[in-house]
Amino acid sequence: MKKQLLITIKYFVAITIVTGLIYPLFISAVSMIVFPGKASGSLIEKDGKVLGSELIGQKFESDKYFWSRPSAVDYNPAPSGGSNLGPTSAALKKFYDDKRKNFILKNSVVDTTSIPNEMFFASASGVDPHISPVSAILQVERVSKARNFDQSKKDKLYLLVDSLTEKPQFGFLGNAVVNVLLLNLELDKI
Amino acid sequence: MITIHEIIQLVFYIVVLTALAPLLGGFFAKVLKGEKTFLTPVFGKLESVIYKVSKINPSEEMDWKVYTFALMAFNFFGIIFLVVIQLIQSYLPLNPQGLPNVEITLAINTAVSFVTNTNWQSYGGETTLGYFVQMIGLTVQNFVSAATAIAVLLVLIRALKTRKGTTLGNFWVDLTRSTVYILLPLAIIWALVLVSQGVVQTFSSYKEVTMLEGAKQVIPLGPAASQIAIKMLGTNGGGFFNVNSAFPFENSTPFSNFIQVLGILLISASLVFTFGRMIGSKKHAWVIYGVMLFLFVVGLSVSVYAEYSTNPIFNTSGLMEGKEVRFGVANSVLWSTATTAASNGSVNAMHSSLSPLAGMITMFNMELGEIIFGGNGCGLYGMLLFVFLTVFIAGLMIGRTPEYLGKKIESREVKWSIIAILLPSACILIFSAIAMKTTAGLSSLANAGPHGYSEILYAFSSAAGNNGSAFAGLNANTVFWNLMLALTMFIARFGAIIPVMVIAGGLVKKNITPSSSGTLSTENLLFGILLLGVILIVGALTFFPALSFGPVLEHLLMGQGITF
């Protein structure tokens, strides 16, 4: 039995070096060579300044930008989180009603049944970078008005949403989505 | 309504899993027996170096007592080491955020959690643990806790196959082979695919950015991909970041989601066929796989149905609360079903915000004892305990001495099987009752009404199933919850491993009687149905009353539009 105890300690050191040190360092080294941008967080840089990450959603509340999904952590992912409110939560019901009313009012939505419910429910991560294409299109009129776009610029914006719509991966995995931060960065260029 | 597009994704998942499992399972059988494969040139060297430096004689055989001692010593040592490095993390390197030392009950909870393959997290990764603890501490346990359970499974298989023997293999050899030939190669592939999708793997400190509209945002980073790969494959589930695989840096695209959710069940499903190969009965392996898959598909179907039914309170269906748009509803409940069927416990959507019945499925999966594929190794040895019960009950019904693979199943086997099955169930029910009656338990709740009670029931089901997922509204980082859950995880894990070792120690000594016309066949549909019946009767009778106060009641009240 004493022999097993001695092995335990030596083995623990050996297996820690293999799985806790060599393995992650090997993965890091390969990642840094093969996928440097992705491994370090898909950061968007402009003139040497980091504007954000392609994968981390940002807070957009003004009428001049496309809105992200609601966030339970105010878009600050340290730590990330959802609301964890259950399906019979009165607090969630109030949150939902307020968000929905506001969205319909601000975007002058006529057909209220067609709005995807993701715009009224907080995401799981608090920084969901995407919204559905429908939710983006519903916001075009509002954004155009807030920016005093003429018809041709508005048409451009519709085309922009269309061109930034990402199809399901490999044609069948996941949903079609629009990355809100990328869309808003392009929007500023119109 | 669920779309055709979503149904295709669910079917695709099941097809890929069922196609890969027999292939990988056969391969696992080879490497676990020590046969040469294409991995031997590189990973074989690693194996022999580990034996050399640890002074292990790989040909030395152990009886069940020595084997259990070595296993327990290794696990205890793991717990102590993890507690210590958390308590002194501010003095350790690789902590660019300067995170402080961890409070002691949280450190104990986290240590027990990772050693028992539960990976319950009372902490938020980004704000509590530095890269040293995550890598040197947690990633290592992600490997060896999975390998430990595979070792226990191998012991049980040897006990069934050996005729009148005493020894059951060598713990260090089983642990090493499971790690270097199964977990490590797959983790390398998984990690690199994940990075290619945008999962981060870096040692730089967090980035503070000014968002386009002006407010500040801190972007957490870290060597995540390497830990996430093994977190999925080793049925661990402990996230690098607080919201686990819902966080875009942990699970960035639908494809990264697919290979992660495939990783949850892959090794456990494959081990069923490894077992079949080792005992020499492919048919029996398919019967067990069939039972597991059946329970999985039923759970998945109920969850999808529940999510797409209209919630009268919101007058909408497919609620996106706590879900991510890139995954959508179907991929979220595929994950919630898989992660609780296996004792994985990672999440890509918030289980607390699921519809009541989908939430109930996640709890029921865990309460059955994590045997629907289950954790690596432990899923199958848990299932084999139910097989012993089934053989015993069926034997009594037809008036024959119960035999399984030629070994007599007698009172010792049945007694210890029952202990292993009932211990976790007792923990769930008794500890939930204690939490419901104390301020310390109740003050952590986030939701009111039946959903609040579900948070408690879920927490203990998760700890007792060594799962680790949560109805995460519950504030579990309190002295009461940290210690109660650590105790539950410990009892459930070793309260199953030790009975299995005792059973193996007895079985190995028995003779193998050749099968005759009167032997109950374990290779046909009838046996599958009997096994399913035993599982459901035990599970349903134990937990139906407890579930009816939580998710069932919440479902009924939701139908009447009642909120809390």
mmCIF file with all atom_site columns, C-alpha atoms in Angstrom, chain A residues 19 49 103 106 122-123 152 161 183:
data_model
loop_
_atom_site.group_PDB
_atom_site.id
_atom_site.type_symbol
_atom_site.label_atom_id
_atom_site.label_alt_id
_atom_site.label_comp_id
_atom_site.label_asym_id
_atom_site.label_entity_id
_atom_site.label_seq_id
_atom_site.pdbx_PDB_ins_code
_atom_site.Cartn_x
_atom_site.Cartn_y
_atom_site.Cartn_z
_atom_site.occupancy
_atom_site.B_iso_or_equiv
_atom_site.pdbx_formal_charge
_atom_site.auth_seq_id
_atom_site.auth_comp_id
_atom_site.auth_asym_id
_atom_site.auth_atom_id
_atom_site.pdbx_PDB_model_num
ATOM 1 C CA . THR A 1 19  ? -2.171  17.013 -19.605 1.00 0.00 ? 19  THR A CA 1
ATOM 2 C CA . LYS A 1 49  ? -7.108  50.445 -31.587 1.00 0.00 ? 49  LYS A CA 1
ATOM 3 C CA . PHE A 1 103 ? -39.678 47.612 -30.184 1.00 0.00 ? 103 PHE A CA 1
ATOM 4 C CA . LYS A 1 106 ? -39.844 52.624 -32.102 1.00 0.00 ? 106 LYS A CA 1
ATOM 5 C CA . ALA A 1 122 ? -32.165 38.151 -22.847 1.00 0.00 ? 122 ALA A CA 1
ATOM 6 C CA . SER A 1 123 ? -29.528 35.935 -24.463 1.00 0.00 ? 123 SER A CA 1
ATOM 7 C CA . SER A 1 152 ? -31.061 55.503 -52.138 1.00 0.00 ? 152 SER A CA 1
ATOM 8 C CA . VAL A 1 161 ? -28.325 43.704 -44.232 1.00 0.00 ? 161 VAL A CA 1
ATOM 9 C CA . LEU A 1 183 ? -23.515 45.579 -39.412 1.00 0.00 ? 183 LEU A CA 1
#
